[in-house]
mmCIF file of C-alpha atoms in Angstrom:
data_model
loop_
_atom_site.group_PDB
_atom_site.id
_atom_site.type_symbol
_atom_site.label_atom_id
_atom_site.label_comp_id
_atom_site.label_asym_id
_atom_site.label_seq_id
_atom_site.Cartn_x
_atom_site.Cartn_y
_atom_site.Cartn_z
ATOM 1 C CA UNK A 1186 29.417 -2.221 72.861
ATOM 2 C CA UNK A 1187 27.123 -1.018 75.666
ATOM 3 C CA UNK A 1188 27.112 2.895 75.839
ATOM 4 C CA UNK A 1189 25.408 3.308 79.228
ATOM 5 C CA UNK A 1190 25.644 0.922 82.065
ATOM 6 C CA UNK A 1191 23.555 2.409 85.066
ATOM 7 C CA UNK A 1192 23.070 0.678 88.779
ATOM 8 C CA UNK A 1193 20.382 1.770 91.174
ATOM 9 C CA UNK A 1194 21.033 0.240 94.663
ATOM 10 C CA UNK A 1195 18.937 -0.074 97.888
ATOM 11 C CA UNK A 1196 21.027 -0.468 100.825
ATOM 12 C CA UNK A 1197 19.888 -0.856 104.332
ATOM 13 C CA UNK A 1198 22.310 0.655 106.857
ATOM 14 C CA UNK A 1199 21.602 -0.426 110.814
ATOM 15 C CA UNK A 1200 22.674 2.918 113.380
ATOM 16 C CA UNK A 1201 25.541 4.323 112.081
ATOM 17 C CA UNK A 1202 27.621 7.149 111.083
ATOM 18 C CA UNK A 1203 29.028 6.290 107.684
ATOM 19 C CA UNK A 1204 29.781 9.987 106.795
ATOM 20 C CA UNK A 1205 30.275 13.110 108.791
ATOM 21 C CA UNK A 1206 29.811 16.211 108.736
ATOM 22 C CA UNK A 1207 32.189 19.298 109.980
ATOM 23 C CA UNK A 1208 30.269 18.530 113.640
ATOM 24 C CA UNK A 1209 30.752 14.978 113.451
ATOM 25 C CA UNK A 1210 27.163 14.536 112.821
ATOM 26 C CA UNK A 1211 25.768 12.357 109.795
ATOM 27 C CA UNK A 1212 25.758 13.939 106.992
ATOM 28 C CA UNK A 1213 21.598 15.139 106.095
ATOM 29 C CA UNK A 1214 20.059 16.751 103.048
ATOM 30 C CA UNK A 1215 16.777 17.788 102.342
ATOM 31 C CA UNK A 1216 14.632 16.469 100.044
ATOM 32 C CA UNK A 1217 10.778 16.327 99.699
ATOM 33 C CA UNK A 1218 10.372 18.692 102.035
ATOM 34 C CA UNK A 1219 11.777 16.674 104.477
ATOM 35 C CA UNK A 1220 15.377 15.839 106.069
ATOM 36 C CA UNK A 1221 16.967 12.610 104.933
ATOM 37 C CA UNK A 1222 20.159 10.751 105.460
ATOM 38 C CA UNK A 1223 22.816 11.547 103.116
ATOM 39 C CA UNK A 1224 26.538 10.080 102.060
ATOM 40 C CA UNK A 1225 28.153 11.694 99.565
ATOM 41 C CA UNK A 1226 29.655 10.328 96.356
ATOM 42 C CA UNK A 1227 33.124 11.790 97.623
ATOM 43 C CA UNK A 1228 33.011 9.330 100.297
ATOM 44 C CA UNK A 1229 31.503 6.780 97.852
ATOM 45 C CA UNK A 1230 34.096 6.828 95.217
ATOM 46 C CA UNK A 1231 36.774 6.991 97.671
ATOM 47 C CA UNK A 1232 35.294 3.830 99.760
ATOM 48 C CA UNK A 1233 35.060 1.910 96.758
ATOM 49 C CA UNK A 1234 38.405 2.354 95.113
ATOM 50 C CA UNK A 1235 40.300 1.829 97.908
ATOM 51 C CA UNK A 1236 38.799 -1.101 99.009
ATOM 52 C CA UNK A 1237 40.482 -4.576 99.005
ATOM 53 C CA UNK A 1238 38.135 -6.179 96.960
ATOM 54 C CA UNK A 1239 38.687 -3.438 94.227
ATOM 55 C CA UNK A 1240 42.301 -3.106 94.695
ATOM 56 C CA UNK A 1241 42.726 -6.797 94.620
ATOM 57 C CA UNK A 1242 40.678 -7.037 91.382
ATOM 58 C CA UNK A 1243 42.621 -4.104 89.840
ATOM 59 C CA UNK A 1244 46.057 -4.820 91.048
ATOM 60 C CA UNK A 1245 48.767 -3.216 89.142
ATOM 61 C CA UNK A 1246 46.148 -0.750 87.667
ATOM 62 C CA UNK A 1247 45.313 1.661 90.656
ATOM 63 C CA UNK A 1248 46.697 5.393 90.722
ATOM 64 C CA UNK A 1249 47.808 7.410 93.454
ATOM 65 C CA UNK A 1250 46.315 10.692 94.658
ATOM 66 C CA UNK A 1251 48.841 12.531 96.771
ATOM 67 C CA UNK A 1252 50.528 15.943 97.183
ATOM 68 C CA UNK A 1253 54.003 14.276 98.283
ATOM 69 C CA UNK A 1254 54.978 12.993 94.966
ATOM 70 C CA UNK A 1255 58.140 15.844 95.437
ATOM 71 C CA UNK A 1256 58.624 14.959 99.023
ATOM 72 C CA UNK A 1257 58.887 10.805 97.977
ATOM 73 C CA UNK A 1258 60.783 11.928 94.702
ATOM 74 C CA UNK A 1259 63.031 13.778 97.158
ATOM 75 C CA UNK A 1260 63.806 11.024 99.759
ATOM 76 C CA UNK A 1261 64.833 8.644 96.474
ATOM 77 C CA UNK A 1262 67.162 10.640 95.214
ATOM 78 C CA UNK A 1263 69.180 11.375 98.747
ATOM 79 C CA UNK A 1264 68.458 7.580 98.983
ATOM 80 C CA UNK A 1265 70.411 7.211 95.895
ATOM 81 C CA UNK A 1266 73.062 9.461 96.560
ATOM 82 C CA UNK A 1267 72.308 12.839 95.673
ATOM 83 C CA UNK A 1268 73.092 15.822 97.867
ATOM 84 C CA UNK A 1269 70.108 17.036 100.075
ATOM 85 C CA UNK A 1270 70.532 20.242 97.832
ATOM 86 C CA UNK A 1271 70.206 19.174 95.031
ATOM 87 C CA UNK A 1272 67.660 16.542 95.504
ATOM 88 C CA UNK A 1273 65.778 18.923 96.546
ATOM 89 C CA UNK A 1274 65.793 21.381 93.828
ATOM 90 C CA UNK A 1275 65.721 18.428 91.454
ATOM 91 C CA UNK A 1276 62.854 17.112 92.660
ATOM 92 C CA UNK A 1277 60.657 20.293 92.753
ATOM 93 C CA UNK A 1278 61.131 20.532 89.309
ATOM 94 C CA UNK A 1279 59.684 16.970 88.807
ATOM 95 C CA UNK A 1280 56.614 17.700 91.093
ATOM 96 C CA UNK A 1281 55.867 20.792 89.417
ATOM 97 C CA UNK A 1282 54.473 18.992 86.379
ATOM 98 C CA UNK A 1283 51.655 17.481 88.454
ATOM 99 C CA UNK A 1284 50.753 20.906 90.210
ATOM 100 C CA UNK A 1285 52.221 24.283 91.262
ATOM 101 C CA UNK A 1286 54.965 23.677 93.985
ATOM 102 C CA UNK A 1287 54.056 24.969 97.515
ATOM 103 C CA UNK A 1288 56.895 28.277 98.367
ATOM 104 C CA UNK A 1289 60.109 26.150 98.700
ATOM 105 C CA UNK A 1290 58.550 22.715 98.946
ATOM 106 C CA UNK A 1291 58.366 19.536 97.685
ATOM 107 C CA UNK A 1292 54.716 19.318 97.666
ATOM 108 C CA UNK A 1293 52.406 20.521 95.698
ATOM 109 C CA UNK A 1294 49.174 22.753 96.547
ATOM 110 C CA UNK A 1295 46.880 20.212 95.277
ATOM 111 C CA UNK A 1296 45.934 16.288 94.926
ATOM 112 C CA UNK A 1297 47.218 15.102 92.242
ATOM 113 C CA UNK A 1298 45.723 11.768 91.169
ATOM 114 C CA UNK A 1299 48.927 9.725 89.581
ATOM 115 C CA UNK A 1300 49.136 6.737 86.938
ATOM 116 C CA UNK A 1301 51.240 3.845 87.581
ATOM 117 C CA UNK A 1302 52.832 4.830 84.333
ATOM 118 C CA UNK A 1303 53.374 8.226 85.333
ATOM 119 C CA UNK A 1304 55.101 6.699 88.710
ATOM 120 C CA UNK A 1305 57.250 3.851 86.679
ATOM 121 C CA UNK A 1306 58.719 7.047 84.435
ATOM 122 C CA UNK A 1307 58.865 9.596 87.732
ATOM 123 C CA UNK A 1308 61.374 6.501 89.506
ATOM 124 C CA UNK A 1309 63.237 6.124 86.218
ATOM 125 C CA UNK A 1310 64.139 10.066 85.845
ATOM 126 C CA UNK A 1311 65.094 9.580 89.843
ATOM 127 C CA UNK A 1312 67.169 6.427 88.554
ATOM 128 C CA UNK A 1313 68.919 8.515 85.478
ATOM 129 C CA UNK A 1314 69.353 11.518 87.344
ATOM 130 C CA UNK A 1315 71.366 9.651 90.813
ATOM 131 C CA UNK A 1316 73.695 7.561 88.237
ATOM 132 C CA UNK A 1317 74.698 11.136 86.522
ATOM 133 C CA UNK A 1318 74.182 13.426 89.146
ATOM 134 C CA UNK A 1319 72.816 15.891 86.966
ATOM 135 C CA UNK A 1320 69.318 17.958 87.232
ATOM 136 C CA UNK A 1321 66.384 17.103 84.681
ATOM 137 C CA UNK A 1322 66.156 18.381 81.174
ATOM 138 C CA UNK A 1323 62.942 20.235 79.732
ATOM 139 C CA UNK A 1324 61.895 17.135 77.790
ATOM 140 C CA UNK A 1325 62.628 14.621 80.372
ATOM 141 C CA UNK A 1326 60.148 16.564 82.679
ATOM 142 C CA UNK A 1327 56.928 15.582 80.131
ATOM 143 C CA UNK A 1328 55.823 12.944 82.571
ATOM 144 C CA UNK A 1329 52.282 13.453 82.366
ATOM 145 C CA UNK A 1330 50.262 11.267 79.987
ATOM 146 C CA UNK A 1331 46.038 12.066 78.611
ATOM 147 C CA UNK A 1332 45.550 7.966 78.285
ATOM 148 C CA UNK A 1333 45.870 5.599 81.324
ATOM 149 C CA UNK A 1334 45.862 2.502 82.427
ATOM 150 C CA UNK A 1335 44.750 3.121 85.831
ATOM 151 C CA UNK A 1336 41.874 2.894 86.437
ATOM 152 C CA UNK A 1337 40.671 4.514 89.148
ATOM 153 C CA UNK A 1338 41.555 7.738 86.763
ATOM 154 C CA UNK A 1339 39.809 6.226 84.296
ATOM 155 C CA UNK A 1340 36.530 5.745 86.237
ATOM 156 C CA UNK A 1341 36.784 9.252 88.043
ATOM 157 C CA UNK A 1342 38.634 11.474 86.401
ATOM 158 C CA UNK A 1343 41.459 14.004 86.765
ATOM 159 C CA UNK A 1344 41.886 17.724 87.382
ATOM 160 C CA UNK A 1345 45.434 19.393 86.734
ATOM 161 C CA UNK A 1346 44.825 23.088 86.908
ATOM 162 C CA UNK A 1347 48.284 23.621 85.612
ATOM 163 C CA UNK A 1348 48.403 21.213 82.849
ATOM 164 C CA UNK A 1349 44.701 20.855 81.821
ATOM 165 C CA UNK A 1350 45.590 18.891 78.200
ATOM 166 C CA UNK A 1351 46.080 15.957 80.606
ATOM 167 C CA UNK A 1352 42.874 16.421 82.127
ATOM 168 C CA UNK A 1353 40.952 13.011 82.419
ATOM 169 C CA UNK A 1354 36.760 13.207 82.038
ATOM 170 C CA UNK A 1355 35.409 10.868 84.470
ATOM 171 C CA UNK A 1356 33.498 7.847 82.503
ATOM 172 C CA UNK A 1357 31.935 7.309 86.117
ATOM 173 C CA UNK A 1358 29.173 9.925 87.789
ATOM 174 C CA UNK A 1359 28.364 8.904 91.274
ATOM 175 C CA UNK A 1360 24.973 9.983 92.961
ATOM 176 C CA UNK A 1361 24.950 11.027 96.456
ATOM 177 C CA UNK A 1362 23.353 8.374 98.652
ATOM 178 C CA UNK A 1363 20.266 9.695 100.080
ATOM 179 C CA UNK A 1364 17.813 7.600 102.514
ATOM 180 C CA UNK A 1365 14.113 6.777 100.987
ATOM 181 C CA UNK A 1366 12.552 7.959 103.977
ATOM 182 C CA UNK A 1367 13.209 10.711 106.351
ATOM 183 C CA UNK A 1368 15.267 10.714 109.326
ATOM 184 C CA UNK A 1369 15.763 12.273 112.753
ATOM 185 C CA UNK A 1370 19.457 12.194 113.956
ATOM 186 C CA UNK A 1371 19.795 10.599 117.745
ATOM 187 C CA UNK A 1372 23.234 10.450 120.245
ATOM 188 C CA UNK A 1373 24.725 7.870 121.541
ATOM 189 C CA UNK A 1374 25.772 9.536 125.003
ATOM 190 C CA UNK A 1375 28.655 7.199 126.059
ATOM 191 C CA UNK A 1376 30.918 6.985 129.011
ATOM 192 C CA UNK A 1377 34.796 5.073 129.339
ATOM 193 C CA UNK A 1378 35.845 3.763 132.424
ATOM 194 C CA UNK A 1379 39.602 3.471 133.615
ATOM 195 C CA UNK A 1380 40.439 0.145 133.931
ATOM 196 C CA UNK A 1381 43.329 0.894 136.982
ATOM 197 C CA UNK A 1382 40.077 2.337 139.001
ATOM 198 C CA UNK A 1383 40.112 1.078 142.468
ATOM 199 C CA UNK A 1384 37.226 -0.552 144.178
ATOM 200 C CA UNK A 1385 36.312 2.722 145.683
ATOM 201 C CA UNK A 1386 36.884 5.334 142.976
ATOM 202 C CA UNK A 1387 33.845 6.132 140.789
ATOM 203 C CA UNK A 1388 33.070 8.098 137.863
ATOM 204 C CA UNK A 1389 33.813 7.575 133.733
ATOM 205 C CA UNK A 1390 37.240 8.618 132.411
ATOM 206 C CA UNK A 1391 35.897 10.262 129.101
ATOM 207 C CA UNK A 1392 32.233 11.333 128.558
ATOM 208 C CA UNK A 1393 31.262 12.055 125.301
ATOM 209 C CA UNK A 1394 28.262 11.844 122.658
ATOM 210 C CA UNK A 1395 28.134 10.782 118.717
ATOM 211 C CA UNK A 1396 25.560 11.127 116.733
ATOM 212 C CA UNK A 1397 23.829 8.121 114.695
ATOM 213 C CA UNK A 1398 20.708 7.768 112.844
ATOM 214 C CA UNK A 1399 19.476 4.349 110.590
ATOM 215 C CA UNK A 1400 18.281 4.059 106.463
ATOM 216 C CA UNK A 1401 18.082 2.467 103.601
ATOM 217 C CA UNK A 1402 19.669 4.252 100.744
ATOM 218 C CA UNK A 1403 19.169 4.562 97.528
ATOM 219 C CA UNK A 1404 22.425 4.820 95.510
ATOM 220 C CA UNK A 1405 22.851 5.651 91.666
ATOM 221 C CA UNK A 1406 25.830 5.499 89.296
ATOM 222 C CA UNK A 1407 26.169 5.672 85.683
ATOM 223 C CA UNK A 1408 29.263 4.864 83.487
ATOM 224 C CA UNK A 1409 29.726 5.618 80.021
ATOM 225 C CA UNK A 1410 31.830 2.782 78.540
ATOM 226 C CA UNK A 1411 32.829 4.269 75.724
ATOM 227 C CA UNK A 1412 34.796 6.946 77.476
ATOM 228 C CA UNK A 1413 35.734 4.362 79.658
ATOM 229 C CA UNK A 1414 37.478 2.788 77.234
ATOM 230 C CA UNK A 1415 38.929 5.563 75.281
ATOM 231 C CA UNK A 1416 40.263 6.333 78.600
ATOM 232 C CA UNK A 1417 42.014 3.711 79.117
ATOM 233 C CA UNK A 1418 43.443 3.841 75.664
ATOM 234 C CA UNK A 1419 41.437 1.511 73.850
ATOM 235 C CA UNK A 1420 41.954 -1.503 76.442
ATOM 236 C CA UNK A 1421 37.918 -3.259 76.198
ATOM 237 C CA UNK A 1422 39.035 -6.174 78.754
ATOM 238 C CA UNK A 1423 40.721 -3.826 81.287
ATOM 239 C CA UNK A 1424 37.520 -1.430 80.910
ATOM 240 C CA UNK A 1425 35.145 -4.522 81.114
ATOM 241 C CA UNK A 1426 36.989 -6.002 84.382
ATOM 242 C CA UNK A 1427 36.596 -2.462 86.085
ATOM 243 C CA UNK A 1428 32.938 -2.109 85.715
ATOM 244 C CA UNK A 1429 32.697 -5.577 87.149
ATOM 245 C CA UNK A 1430 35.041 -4.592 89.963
ATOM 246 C CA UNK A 1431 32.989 -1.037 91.045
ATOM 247 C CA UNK A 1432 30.033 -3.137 90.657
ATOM 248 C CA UNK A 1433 31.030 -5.624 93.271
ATOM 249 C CA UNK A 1434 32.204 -2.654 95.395
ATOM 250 C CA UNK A 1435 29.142 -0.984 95.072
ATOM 251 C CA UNK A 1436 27.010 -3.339 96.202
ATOM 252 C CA UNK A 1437 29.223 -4.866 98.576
ATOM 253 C CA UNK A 1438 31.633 -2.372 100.223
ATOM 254 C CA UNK A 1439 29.923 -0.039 103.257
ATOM 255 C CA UNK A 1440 31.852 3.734 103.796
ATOM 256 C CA UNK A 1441 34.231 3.487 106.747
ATOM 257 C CA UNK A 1442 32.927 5.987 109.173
ATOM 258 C CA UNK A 1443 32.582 5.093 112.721
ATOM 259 C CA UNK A 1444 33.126 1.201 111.650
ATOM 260 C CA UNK A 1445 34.341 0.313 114.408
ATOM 261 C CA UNK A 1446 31.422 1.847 116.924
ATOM 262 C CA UNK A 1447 28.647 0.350 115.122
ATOM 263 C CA UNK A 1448 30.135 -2.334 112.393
ATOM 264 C CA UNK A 1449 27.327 -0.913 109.613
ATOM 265 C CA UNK A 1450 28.320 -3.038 106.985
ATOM 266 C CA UNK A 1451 25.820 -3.627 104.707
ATOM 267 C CA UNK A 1452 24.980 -5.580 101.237
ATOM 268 C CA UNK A 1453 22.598 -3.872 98.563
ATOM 269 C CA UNK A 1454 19.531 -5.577 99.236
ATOM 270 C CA UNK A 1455 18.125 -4.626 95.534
ATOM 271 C CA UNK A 1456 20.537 -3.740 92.879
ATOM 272 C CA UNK A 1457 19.011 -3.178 88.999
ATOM 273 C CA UNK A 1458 21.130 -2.972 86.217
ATOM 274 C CA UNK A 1459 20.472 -1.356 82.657
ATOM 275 C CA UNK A 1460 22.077 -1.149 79.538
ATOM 276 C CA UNK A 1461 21.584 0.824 76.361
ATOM 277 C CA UNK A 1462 22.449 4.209 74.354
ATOM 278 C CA UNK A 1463 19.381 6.008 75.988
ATOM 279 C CA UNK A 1464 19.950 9.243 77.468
ATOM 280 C CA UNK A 1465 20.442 8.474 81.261
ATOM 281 C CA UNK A 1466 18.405 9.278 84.558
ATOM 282 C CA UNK A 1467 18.427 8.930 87.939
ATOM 283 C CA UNK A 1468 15.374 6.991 90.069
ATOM 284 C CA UNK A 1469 15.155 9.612 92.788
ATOM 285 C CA UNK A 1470 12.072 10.818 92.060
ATOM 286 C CA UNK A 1471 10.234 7.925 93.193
ATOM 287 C CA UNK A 1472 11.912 8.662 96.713
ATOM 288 C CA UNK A 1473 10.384 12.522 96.921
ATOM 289 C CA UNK A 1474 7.445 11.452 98.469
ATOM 290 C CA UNK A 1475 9.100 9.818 101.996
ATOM 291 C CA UNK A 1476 8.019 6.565 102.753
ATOM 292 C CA UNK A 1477 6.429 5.507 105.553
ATOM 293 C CA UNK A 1478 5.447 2.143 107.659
ATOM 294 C CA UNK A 1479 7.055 -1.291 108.432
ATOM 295 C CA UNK A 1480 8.327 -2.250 105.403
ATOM 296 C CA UNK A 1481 10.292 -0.327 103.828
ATOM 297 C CA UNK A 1482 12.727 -2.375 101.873
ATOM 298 C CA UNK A 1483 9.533 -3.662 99.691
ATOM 299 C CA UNK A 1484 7.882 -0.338 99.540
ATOM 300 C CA UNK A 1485 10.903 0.918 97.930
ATOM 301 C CA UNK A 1486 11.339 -1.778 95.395
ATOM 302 C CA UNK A 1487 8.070 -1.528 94.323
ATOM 303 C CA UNK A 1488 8.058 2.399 93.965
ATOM 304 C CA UNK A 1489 11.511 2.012 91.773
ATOM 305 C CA UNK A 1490 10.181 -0.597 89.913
ATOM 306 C CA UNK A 1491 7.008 1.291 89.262
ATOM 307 C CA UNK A 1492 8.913 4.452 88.468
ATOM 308 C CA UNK A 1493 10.925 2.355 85.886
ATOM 309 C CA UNK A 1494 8.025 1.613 83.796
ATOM 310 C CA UNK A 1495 6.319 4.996 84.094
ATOM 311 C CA UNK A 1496 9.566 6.707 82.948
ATOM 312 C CA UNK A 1497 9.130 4.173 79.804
ATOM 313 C CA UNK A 1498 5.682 4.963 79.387
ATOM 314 C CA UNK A 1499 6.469 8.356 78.809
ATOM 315 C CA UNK A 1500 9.411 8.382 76.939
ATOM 316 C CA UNK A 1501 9.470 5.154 75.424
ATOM 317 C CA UNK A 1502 12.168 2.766 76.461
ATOM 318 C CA UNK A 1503 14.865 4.272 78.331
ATOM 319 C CA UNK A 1504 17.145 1.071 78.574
ATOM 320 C CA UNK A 1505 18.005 -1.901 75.939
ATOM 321 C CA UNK A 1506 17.820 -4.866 78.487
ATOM 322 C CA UNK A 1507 17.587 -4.872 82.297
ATOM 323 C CA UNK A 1508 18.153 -6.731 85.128
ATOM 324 C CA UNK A 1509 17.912 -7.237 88.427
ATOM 325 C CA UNK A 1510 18.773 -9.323 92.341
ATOM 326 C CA UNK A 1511 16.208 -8.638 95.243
ATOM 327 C CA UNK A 1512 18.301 -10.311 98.474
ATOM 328 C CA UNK A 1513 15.075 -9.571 100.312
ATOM 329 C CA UNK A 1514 13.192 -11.955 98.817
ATOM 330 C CA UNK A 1515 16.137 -14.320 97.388
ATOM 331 C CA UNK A 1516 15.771 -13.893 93.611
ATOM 332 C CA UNK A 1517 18.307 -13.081 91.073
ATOM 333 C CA UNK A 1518 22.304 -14.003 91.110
ATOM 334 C CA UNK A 1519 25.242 -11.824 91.430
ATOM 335 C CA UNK A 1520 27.431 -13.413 89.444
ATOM 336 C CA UNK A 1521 25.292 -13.504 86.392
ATOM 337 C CA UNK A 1522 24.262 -9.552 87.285
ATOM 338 C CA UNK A 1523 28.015 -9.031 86.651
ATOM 339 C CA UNK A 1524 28.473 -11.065 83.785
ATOM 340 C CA UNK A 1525 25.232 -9.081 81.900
ATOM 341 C CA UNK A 1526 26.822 -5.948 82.990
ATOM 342 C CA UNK A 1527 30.432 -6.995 81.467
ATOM 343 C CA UNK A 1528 28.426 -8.594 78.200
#
């Protein structure tokens, strides 16, 4: 089985605002020496996992990160006939194993990223505990679980401060997107109109101004498939079906900020592939020098590709097999991409 399975992606994004700063500005980082467009893998990961195409693909095998396990815990048990008191009570108790309980609340302080098999035996201890009215005992609290089958968890990890034994190492590392060439950030100064205006009145409504900029990103993400599947407890199909489902997201999926202003959704127009045991590494460096001129999308594919064999020069083969789709000039197939990437 394939130890390493790395994607590089170039994506072109039209004016947009895919991910925002605390301003509401794009997000930027500099690198080069000079400012570029950045998303970050937060946003990335989160995009991806949540999307239809993934969920669809995964269904039945997607966690839940939430702080209101306690507070939906709660609202079952009254639903099933337990006093508000005790429900209460009964389910802080149960929401404490996923995180420290918030001063005389449900919740807990922080995300908590939950299995489906964590959930199915959360809803039977709510079950068991309405039918006897009676509060949880010590060993029927040991809910969590250090395998999975979900996975999201699988691919990204898990954090429990409290109970770090069921801590979950992410098989997945996610790059933050950052644009090839640099970039100046522009506003869109925009104005709304009241549609009950009279003839004679004049003036907008709402004023306001949002900040856009254009690039095409280059993207990076590596699994480990091995800890993949020891994550997911030794399941190879369910580990091979979610690379091919992130892969598909990756390349197809755009981040959801300010959709609906500028629909920016975008396909990777280059996506290359490689397998092997070799230590892994990013392409970036081909991006530090900016790159400049009309055509950008080639200039970039040729600078990866040429920084793919000069990294091999060097170090000797970094990858076992390779390949690769270029949508700008029609070559390669998606669907056998995937299927070397599941092989």
């Amino acid at each position: 089985m394939t130890k390493f399975i790395q994607l590089h992606l170039l994506t072109s994004y039209p004016p947009s605002n895919l991910n925002r700063d605390d301003l509401g500005r794009p997000k930027t980082a500099t690198m080069g020496g000079t400012e570029r467009l950045r998303v970050s893998s937060q946003s990335l990961k989160r995009t991806w996992r949540t999307s239809d195409l993934f969920e669809n693909a995964m269904s039945g095998h997607i966690g839940t990160r939430t702080k209101r396990l306690g507070s939906e815990a709660e609202a079952k048990l009254i639903a099933q006939g337990v006093s508000e008191k005790n429900a209460k009570a009964w389910a802080i108790m149960i929401a404490s194993e996923f995180g420290k309980a918030k001063k005389d609340s449900t919740e807990i302080e922080q995300l908590a990223h939950i299995s489906p098999e964590e959930q199915q035996l959360v809803d039977s201890l709510i079950t068991t505990l309405a039918a006897e009215n009676r509060a949880p005992e010590e060993k029927e609290l040991m809910l969590l679980r250090a395998k999975t089958k979900a996975v999201d968890i699988a691919l990204f990890g898990r954090m429990l401060a409290s109970s770090p034994e069921y801590n979950i190492e992410a098989a997945c590392q996610v790059a933050h997107g950052i644009s090839v060439h640099s970039v100046a950030i522009e506003d869109d100064y925009f104005t709304a109109v009241d549609d009950l205006n009279s003839a004679g009145d004049q003036g907008a409504a709402h004023i306001g101004e949002a900040g856009f900029a254009a690039a095409l990103f280059y993207s990076y993400i590596c699994i480990d498939k091995e800890l993949l599947v020891d994550n997911l407890d030794g399941d190879v199909e369910l580990a091979t079906k979610a690379v091919a489902a992130l892969t598909e997201a990756a390349v197809k999926v755009s981040p959801k900020g300010k959709q609906n202003t500028f629909a920016s959704r975008a396909y990777a127009s280059y996506v290359l592939a490689e397998k092997g045991a070799q230590q892994p590494r990013s392409l970036s460096v081909a991006f530090l020098e900016p790159i400049h001129g009309n055509q950008q999308a080639v200039d970039a594919i040729a600078k990866l590709t040429r920084q793919v064999e000069n990294f091999d020069k060097v170090y000797g083969d970094c990858a076992d097999s390779r390949m690769s789709l270029n949508a700008i000039t029609g070559e390669g197939d998606f669907n056998a991409l995937k299927n070397f990437i599941a092989d």
